Coordinates of C-alpha atoms in Angstrom, one line a residue:
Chain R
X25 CA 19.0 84.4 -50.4
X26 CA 18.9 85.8 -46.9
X27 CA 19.1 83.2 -43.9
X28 CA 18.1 83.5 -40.4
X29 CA 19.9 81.4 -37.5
X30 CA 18.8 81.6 -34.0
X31 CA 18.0 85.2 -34.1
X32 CA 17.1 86.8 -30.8
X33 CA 16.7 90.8 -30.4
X34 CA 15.8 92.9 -28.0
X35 CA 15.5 96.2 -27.2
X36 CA 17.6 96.7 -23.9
X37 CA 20.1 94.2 -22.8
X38 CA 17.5 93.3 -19.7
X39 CA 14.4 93.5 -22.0
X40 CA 12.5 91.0 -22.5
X41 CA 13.2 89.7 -26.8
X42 CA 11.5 91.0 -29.2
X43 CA 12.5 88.2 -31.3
X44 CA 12.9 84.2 -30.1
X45 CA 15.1 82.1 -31.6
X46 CA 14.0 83.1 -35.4
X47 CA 15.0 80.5 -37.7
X48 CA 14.3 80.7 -41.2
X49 CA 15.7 81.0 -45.1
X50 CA 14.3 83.2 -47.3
X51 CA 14.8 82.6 -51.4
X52 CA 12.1 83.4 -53.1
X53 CA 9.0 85.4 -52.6
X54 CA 7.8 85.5 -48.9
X55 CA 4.8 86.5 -46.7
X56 CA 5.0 87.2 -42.6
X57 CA 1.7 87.3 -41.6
X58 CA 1.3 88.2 -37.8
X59 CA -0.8 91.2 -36.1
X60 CA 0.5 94.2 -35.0
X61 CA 3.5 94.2 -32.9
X62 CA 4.3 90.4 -33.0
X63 CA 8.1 91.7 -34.1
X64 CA 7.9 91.5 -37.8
X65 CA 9.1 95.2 -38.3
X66 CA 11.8 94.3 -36.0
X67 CA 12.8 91.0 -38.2
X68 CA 13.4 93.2 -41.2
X69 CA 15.2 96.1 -39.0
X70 CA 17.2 93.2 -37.8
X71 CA 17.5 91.7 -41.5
X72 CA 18.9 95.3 -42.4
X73 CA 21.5 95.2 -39.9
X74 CA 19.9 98.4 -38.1
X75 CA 19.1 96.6 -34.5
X76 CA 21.5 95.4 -32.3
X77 CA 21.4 91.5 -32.3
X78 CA 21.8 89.4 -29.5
X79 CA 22.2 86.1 -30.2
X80 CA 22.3 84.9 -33.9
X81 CA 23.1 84.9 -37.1
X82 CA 22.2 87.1 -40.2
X83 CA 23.3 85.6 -44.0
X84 CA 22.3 88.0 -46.8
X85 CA 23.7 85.6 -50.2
X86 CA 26.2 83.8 -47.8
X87 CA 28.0 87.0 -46.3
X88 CA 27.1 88.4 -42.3
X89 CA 24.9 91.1 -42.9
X90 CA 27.4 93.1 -40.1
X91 CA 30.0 92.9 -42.8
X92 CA 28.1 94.5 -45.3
X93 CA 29.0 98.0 -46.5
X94 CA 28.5 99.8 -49.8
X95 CA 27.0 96.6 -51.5
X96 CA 24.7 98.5 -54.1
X97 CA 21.4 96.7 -55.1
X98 CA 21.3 93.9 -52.6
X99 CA 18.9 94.9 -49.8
X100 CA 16.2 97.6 -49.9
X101 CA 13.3 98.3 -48.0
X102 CA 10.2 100.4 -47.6
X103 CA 10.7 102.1 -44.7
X104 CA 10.4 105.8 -44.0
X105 CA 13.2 105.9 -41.4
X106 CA 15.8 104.2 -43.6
X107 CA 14.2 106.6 -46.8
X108 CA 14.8 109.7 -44.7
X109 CA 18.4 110.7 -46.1
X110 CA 17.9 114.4 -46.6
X111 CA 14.5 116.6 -45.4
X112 CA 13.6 117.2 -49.8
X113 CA 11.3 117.3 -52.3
X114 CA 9.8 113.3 -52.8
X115 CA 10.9 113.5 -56.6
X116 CA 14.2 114.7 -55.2
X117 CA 14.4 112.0 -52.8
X118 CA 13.4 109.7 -55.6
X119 CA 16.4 111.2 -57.8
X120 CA 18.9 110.6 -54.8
X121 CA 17.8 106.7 -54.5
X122 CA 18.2 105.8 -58.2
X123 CA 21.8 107.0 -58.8
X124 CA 22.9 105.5 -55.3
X125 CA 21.3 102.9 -55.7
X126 CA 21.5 102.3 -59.9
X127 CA 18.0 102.2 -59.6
X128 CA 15.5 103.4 -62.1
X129 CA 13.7 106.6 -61.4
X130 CA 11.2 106.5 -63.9
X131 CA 9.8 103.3 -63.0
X132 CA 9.1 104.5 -58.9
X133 CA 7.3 107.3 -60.7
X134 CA 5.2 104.6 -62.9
X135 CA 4.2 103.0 -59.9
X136 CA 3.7 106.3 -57.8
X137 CA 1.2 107.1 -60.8
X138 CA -0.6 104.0 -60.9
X139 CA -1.2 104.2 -56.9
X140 CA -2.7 108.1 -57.3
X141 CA 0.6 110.1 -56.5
X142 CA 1.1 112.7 -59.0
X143 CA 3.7 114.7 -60.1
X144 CA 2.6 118.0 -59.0
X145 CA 2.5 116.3 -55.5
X146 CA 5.7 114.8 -55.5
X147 CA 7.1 118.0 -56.7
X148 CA 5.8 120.1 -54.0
X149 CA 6.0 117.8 -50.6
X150 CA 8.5 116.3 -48.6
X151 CA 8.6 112.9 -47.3
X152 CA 6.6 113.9 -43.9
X153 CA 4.8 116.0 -45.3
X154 CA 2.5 113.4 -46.9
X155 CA -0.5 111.3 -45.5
X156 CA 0.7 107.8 -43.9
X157 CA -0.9 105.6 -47.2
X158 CA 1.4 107.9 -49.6
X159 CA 4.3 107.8 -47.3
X160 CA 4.3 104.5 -47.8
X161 CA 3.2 103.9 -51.4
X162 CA 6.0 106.5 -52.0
X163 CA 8.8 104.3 -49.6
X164 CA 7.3 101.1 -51.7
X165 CA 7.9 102.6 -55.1
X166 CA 11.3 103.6 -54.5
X167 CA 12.0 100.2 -52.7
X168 CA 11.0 98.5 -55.9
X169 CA 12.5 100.8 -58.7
X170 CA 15.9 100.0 -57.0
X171 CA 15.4 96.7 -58.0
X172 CA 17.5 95.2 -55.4
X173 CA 17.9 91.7 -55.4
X174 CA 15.9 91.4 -51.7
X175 CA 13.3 93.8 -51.1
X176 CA 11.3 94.3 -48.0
X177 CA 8.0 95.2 -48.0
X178 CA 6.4 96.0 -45.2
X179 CA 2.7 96.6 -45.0
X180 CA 2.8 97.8 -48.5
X181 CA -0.8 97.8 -49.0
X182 CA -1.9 100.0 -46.2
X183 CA -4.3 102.6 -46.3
X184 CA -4.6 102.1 -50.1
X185 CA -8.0 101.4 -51.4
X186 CA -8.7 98.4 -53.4
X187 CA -8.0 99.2 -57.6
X188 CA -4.7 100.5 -56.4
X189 CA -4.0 97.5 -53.9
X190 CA -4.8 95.6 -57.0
X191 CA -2.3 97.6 -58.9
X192 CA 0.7 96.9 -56.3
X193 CA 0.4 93.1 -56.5
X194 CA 0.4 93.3 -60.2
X195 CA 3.8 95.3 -59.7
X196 CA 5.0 92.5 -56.7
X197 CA 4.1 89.5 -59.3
X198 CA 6.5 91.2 -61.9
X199 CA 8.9 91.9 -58.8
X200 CA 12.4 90.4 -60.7
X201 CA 14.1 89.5 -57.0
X202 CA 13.5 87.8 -53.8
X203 CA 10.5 89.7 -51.5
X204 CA 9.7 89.5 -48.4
X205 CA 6.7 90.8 -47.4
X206 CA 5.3 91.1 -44.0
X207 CA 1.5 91.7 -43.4
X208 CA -1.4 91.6 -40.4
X209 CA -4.1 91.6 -43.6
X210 CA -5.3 87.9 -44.4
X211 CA -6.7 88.9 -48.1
X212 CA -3.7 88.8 -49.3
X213 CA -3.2 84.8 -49.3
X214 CA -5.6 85.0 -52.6
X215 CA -3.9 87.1 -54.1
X216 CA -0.3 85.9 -54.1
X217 CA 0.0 82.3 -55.9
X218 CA 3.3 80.2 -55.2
X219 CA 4.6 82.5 -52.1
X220 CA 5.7 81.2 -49.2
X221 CA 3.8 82.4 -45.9
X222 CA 5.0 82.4 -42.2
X223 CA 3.4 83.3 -39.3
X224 CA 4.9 85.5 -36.9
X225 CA 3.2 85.6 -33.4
X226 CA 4.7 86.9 -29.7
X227 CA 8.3 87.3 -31.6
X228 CA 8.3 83.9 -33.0
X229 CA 8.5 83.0 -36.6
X230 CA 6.8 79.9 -37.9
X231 CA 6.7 78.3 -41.1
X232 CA 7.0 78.2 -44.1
X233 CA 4.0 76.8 -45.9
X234 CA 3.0 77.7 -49.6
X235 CA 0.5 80.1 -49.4
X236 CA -2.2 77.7 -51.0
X237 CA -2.4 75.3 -48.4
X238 CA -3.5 78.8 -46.6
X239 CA -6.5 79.1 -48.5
X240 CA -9.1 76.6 -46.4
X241 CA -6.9 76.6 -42.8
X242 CA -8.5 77.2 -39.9
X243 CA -7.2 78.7 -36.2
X244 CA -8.1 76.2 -33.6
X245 CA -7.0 76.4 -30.0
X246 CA -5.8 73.6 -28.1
X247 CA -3.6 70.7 -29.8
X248 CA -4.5 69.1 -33.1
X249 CA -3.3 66.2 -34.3
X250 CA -3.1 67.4 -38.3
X251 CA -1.3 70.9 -38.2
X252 CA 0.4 73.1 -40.7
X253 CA 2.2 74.7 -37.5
X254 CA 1.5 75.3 -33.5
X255 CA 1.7 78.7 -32.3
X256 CA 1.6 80.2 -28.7
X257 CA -0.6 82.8 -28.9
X258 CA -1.2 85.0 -25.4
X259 CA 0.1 81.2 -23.6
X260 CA -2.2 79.4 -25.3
X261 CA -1.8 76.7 -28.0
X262 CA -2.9 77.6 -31.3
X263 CA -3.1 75.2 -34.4
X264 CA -3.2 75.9 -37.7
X265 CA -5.0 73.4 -39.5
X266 CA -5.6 72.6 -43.2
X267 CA -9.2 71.2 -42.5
X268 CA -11.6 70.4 -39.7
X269 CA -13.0 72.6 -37.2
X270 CA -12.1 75.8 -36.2
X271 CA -12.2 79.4 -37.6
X272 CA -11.1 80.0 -41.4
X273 CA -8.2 82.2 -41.4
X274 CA -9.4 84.3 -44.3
X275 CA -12.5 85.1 -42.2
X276 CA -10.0 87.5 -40.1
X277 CA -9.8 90.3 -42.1
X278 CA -6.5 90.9 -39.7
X279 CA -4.3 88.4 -37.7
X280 CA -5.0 90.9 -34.7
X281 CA -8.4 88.8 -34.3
X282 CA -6.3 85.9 -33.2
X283 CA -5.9 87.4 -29.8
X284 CA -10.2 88.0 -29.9
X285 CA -10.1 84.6 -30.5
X286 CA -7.8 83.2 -27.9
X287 CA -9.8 85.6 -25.3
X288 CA -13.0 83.8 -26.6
X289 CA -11.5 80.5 -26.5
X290 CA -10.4 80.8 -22.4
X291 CA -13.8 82.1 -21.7
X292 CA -14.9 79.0 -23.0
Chain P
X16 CA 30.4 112.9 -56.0
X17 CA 27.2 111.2 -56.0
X18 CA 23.5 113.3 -56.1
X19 CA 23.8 113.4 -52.1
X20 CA 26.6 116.2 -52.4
X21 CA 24.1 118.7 -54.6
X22 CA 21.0 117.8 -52.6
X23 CA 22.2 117.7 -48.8
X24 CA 23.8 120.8 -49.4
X25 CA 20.5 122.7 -51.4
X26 CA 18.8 121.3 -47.5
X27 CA 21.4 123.0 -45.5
X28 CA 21.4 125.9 -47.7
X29 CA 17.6 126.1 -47.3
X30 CA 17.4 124.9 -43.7
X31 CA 15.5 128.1 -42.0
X32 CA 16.7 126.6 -38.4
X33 CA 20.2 126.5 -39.8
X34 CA 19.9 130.6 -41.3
X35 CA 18.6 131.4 -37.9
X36 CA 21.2 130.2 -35.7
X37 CA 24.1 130.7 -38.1
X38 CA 22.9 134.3 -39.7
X39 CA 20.4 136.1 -37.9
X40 CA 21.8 135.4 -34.4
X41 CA 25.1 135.8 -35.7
X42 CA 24.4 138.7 -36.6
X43 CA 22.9 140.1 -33.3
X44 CA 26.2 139.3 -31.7
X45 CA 28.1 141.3 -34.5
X46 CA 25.8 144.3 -33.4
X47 CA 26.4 144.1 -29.6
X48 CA 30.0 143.3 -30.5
X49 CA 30.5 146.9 -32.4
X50 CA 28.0 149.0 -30.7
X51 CA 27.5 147.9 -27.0
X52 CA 31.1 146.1 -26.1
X53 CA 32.5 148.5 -28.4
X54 CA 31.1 151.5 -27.0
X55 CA 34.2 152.5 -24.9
X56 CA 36.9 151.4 -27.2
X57 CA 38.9 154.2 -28.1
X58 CA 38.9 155.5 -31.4
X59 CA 42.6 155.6 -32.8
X60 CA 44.1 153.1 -35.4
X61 CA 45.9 150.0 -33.1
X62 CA 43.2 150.2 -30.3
X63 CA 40.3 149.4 -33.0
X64 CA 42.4 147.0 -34.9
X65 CA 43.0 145.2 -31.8
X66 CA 39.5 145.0 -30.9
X67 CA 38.5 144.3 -34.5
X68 CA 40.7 141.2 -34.7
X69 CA 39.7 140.0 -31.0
X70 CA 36.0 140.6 -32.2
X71 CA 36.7 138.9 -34.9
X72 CA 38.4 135.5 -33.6
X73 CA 35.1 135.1 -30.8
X74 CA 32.7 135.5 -33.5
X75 CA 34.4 132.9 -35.9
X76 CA 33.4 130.9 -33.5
X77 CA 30.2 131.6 -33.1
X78 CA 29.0 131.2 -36.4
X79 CA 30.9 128.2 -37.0
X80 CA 29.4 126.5 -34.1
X81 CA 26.0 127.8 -34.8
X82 CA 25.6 126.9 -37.7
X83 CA 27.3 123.1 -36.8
X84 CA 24.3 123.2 -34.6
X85 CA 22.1 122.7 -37.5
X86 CA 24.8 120.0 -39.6
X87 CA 24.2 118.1 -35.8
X88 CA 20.7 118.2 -36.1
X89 CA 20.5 116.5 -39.7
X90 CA 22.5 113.8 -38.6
X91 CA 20.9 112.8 -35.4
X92 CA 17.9 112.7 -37.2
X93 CA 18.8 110.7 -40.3
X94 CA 20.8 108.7 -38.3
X95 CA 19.3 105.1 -39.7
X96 CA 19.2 106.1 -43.3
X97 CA 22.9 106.9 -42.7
X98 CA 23.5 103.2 -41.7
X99 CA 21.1 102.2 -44.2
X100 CA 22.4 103.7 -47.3
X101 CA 26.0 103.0 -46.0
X102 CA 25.3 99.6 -46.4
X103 CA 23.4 98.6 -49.1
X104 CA 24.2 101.9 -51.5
X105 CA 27.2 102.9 -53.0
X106 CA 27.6 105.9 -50.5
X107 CA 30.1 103.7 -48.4
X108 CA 31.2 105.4 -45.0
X109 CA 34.4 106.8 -46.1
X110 CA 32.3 108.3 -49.1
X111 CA 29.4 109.2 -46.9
X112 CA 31.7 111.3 -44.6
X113 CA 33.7 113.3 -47.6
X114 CA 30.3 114.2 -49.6
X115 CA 29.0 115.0 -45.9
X116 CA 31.8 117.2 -45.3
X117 CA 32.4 118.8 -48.3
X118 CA 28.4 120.0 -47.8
X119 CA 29.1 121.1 -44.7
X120 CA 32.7 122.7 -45.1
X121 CA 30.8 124.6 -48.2
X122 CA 27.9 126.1 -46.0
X123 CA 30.1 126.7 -42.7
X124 CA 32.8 128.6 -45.6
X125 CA 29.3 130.8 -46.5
X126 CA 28.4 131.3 -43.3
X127 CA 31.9 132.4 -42.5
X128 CA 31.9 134.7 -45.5
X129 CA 29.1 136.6 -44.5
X130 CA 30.2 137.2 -40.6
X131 CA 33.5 138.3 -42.1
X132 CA 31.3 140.9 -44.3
X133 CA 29.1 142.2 -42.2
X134 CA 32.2 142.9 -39.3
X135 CA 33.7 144.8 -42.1
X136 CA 30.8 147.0 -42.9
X137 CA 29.7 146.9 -39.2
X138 CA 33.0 147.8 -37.6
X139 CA 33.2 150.5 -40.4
X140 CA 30.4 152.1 -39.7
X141 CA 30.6 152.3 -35.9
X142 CA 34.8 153.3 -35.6
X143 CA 34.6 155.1 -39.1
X144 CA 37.7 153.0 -39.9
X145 CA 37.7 150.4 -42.8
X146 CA 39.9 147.4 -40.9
X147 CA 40.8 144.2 -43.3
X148 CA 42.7 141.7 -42.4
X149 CA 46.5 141.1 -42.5
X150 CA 47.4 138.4 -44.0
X151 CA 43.6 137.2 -45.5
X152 CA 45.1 134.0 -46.9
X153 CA 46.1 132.8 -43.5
X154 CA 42.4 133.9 -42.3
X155 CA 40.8 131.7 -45.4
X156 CA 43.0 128.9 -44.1
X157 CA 42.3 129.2 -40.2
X158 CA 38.6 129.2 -41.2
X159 CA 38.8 126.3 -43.3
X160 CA 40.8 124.2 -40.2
X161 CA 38.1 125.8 -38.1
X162 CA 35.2 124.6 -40.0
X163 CA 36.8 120.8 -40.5
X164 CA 37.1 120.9 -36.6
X165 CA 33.6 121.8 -35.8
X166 CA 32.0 120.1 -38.3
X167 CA 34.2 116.7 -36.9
X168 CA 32.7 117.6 -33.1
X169 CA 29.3 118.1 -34.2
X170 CA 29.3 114.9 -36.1
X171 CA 31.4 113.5 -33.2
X172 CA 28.8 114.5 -31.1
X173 CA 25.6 113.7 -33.0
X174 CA 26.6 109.7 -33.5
X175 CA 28.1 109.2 -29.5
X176 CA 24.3 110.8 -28.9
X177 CA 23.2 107.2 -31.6
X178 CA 26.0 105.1 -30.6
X179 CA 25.0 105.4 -26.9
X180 CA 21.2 105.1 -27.6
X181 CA 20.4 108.5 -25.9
X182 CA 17.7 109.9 -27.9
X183 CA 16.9 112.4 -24.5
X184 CA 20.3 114.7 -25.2
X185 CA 19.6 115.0 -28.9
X186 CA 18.4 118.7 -28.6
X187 CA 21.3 119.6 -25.9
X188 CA 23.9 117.5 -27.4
X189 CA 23.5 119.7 -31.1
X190 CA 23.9 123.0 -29.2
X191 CA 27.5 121.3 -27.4
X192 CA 29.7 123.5 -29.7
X193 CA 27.7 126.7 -29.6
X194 CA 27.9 126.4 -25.7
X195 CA 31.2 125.8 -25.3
X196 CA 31.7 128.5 -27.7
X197 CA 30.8 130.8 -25.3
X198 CA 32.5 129.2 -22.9
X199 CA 36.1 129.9 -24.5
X200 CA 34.9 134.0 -24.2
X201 CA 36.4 133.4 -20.4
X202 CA 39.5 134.0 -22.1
X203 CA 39.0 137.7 -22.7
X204 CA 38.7 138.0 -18.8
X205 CA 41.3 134.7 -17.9
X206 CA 44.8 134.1 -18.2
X207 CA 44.2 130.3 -19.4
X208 CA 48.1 129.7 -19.3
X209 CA 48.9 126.4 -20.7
X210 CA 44.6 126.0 -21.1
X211 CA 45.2 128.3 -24.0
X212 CA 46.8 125.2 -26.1
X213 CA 44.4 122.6 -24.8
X214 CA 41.2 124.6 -25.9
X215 CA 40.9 123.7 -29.6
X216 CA 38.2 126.5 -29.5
X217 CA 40.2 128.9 -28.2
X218 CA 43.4 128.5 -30.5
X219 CA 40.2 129.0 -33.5
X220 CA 40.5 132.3 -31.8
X221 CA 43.7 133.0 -31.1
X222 CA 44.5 132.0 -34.7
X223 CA 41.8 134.2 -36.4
X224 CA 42.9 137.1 -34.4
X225 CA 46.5 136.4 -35.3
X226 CA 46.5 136.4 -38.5
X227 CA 43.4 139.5 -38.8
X228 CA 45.5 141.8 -37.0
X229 CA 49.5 140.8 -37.5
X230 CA 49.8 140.4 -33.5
X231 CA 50.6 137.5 -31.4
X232 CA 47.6 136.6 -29.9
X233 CA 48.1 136.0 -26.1
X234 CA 47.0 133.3 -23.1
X235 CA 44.4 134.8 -22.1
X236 CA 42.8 138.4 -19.9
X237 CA 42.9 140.7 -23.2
X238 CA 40.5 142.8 -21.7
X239 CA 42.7 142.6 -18.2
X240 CA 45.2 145.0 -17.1
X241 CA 48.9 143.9 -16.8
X242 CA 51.7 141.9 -18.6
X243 CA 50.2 139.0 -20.9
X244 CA 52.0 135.6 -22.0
X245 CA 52.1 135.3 -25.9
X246 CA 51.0 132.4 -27.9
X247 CA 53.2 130.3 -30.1
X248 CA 51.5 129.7 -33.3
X249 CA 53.0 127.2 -34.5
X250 CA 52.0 125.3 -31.4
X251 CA 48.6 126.6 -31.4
X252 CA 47.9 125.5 -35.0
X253 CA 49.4 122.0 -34.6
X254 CA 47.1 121.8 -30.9
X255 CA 44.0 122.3 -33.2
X256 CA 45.7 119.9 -36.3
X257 CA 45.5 117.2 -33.8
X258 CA 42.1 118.1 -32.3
X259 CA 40.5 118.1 -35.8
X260 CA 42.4 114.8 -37.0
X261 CA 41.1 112.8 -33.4
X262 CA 37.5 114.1 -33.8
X263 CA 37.6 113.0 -37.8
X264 CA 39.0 109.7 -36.6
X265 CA 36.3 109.0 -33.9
X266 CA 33.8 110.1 -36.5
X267 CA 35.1 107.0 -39.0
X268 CA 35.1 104.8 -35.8
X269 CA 31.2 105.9 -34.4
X270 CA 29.8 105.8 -38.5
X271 CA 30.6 101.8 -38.6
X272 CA 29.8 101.4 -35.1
X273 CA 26.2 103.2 -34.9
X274 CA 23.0 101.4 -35.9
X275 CA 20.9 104.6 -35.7
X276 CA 17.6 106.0 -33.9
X277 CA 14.6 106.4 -35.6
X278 CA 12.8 109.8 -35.7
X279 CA 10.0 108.9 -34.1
X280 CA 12.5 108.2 -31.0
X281 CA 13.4 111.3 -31.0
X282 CA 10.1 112.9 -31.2
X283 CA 8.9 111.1 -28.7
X284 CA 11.4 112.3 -26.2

């Protein structure tokens, strides 16, 4: 279980935060959904320990993630920067996960398989030498063949087309530990059956709320009486709401519409 | 030792920016040391030895700091997956550091190996006189102490450059040692006095030329005229001791303190 007190980080100590007050516990399998830049790569550097926090707390299974050192198959995560070791050969870097991290190197190649990576490729490229949808179906695959006990996803699914996306969630369904996944795709919500989903907007986390009462809420601006959650979106008051008027949430292909939306809605 | 050991030193072994600066231009200095500073040396037995040995102790340094230039670079730029896989692998920091290390000592021993060759058959060919060195096992030793010390700088270096969030002095921070390098060659033409202790670059050659040549090695102005001040080795050797152990303890220090810069920081500067 990781918990999250009254985290705030920020990039500079007279930045503005990039997260607000972040409160939240997660313990089993989790979606962020949020658009682009609303801080949700900066929640899981934070969750890592690899950004400097400023106010807060960070529990990973009861212990401060700052005291955490050489604590094999607890945390992993798909990022290229913390999957950047050594300047090899993918299948090397592969190698070099599974024994530090007792993970299972066959398996990230079963996975790399079933999302179009093969061997030959693996064999000949290096890490940044690969297009930005293998990159990450290659940081993905060694995340999960660790099988750490929290993994974090994030955007696992871009730039891969459909039968492999398809392919991924099968692999996240079977996933043994806690994940936390964080996404600006809405299509996802059908897809992923007794999660947990928060929103992350403008550095703030809300939620949680399973992910099926996702499937019929609507964004509507201004304050409703029924919500799942208000948001501040770009000022303005946003509700999420399970029914009523407003626009379906599945009809944005990506949270970054919300802003579109909150544009249309002060034109208004 | 875990698969890191093999693999990180297979990428240093491999790195062509690491055989540039620590062989080929290492090797261009060799040249203009034997056949353009050389060229008025004269030609009898203790004159050549003498030059030899002092060639010998500036270019130790030289391709030990070039080639920490490129053991800098990897860790600047793996800098989060170093706190990364420190945390959450079982490459803990102390292990980190002695697999790092040991990589590093291995290639900057190479590197060493190869200089000490090519002066050989270099030197040999220019003075027509085969000069080896004294006492070699005190050389192999020097070079390893050597090696540990720029290895600790450069890494000292590298994380201060994380620690302190300065992504901008990346590229001139990993060139530090081969700079000041250069620097210590002052004391061919300076009496450093007591300097001569404090410079842990210039006791590297000081000690290198001791022990290729038999001779005390002396303050400083070798290619002056006039009386020279000798070194004391045992003080020389303990001066760079305590360099090496204060960089390797500020290393330990910086590795649990940094939280790393991403590559794409660094590109973008």
């Amino acid at each position: 279980m990781i918990s999250v007190e009254g985290l705030e980080v920020s990039y500079g100590r007279f930045k503005e935060p990039v997260l607000k007050d972040v409160n939240a516990v997660f313990d089993g399998k989790s979606l962020i959904l949020g658009p682009n830049g609303s801080g949700k790569t900066t929640l899981f550097r934070a969750l890592c320990g690899l950004t400097n926090v400023r106010k807060g707390k960070i529990l990973v299974d009861g212990v401060d993630v700052e005291e955490i050192y050489a604590k094999t198959g607890v945390v992993m995560a798909n990022f290229p920067e913390v999957l950047s070791l050594l300047s090899i050969k993918v299948l090397d870097l592969i190698a070099l996960y599974a024994d530090l991290t007792g993970g299972d190197h066959a398996f990230a190649r079963e996975i790399l398989f079933d999302l179009g990576l093969n061997e030959t490729l693996l064999k000949s490229k290096k890490l940044h030498e690969l297009s930005a949808g293998q990159t990450k179906a290659v940081c993905t695959a060694i995340a999960l063949s660790t099988r750490a006990k929290h993994a974090l996803l994030d955007e696992p699914f871009e730039q891969l087309d459909p039968a492999r996306k398809n392919r991924l969630i099968e692999h996240l369904r079977n996933y043994g530990g806690v994940i936390i996944l964080n996404t600006h795709e809405t299509w996802l919500i059908r897809n992923l059956a007794n999660w947990k989903a928060f929103f992350m907007f403008e550095g703030a986390l809300y939620g949680s709320v399973p992910v099926e009462d996702l499937l019929k809420a609507k964004f509507s601006f201004g304050e409703e009486a029924k919500t799942l959650f208000r948001m501040v979106v770009s000022g303005k008051a946003v509700s999420l709401v399970r029914e009523g008027r407003g626009k379906p949430l599945l009809s944005l292909e990506s949270l970054d519409k919300v802003y579109e939306l909150a544009l249309e809605g002060e034109k208004r | 030792m875990t698969k890191y050991f093999n693999l990180y030193l297979k990428a240093l072994i491999t790195n062509p920016h690491l055989i540039f600066w620590a062989i080929i231009f290492v090797e261009y200095w060799v040249l203009m040391w034997a056949y353009v500073f050389g060229a008025n040396v004269p030609t009898y037995e203790e004159a050549v030895k003498n030059y030899v040995s002092a060639a010998c102790g500036s270019l130790t340094l030289i391709s030990l700091s070039s080639a920490a230039t490129g053991i800098a670079e990897t860790l600047i730029h793996s800098s989060k997956s170093i706190k990364f896989v420190t945390k959450y692998t079982r490459l803990s920091p102390p292990r980190f550091l002695v697999e790092n290390m040991a990589a590093s000592l291995a290639v900057l021993l190479i590197v060493s190996a190869i200089m000490f060759s090519s002066i050989i058959g270099v030197f040999c060919h220019k003075f027509e006189m085969m000069v080896l060195p004294v006492n070699p096992f005190g050389l192999i030793a020097t070079t390893l102490l050597s090696a540990i010390f720029l290895y600790a700088l450069s890494a000292f270096l590298s994380l201060l450059v994380v620690v302190l969030k300065a992504p901008k002095s990346a590229s001139f921070v990993q060139f530090l040692p081969l700079i000041f390098s250069f620097l210590a060659y002052a004391s061919l033409w300076v009496d450093l006095k007591i300097f001569a202790y404090i410079s842990p670059f210039n006791c590297i050659s000081a000690l290198v030329y001791h022990y290729f040549s038999g001779e005390q090695p002396i303050m400083g102005g070798l290619l002056m005229p006039g009386e020279k001040e000798q070194m004391n080795i045992t003080l020389t050797a303990c001066s760079l001791i305590t360099w090496t152990f204060t960089m390797l303890i500020l290393v330990v220090i910086l590795l649990r303190k940094m939280r790393g810069i991403g590559i794409e920081e660094i590109r973008l500067v």
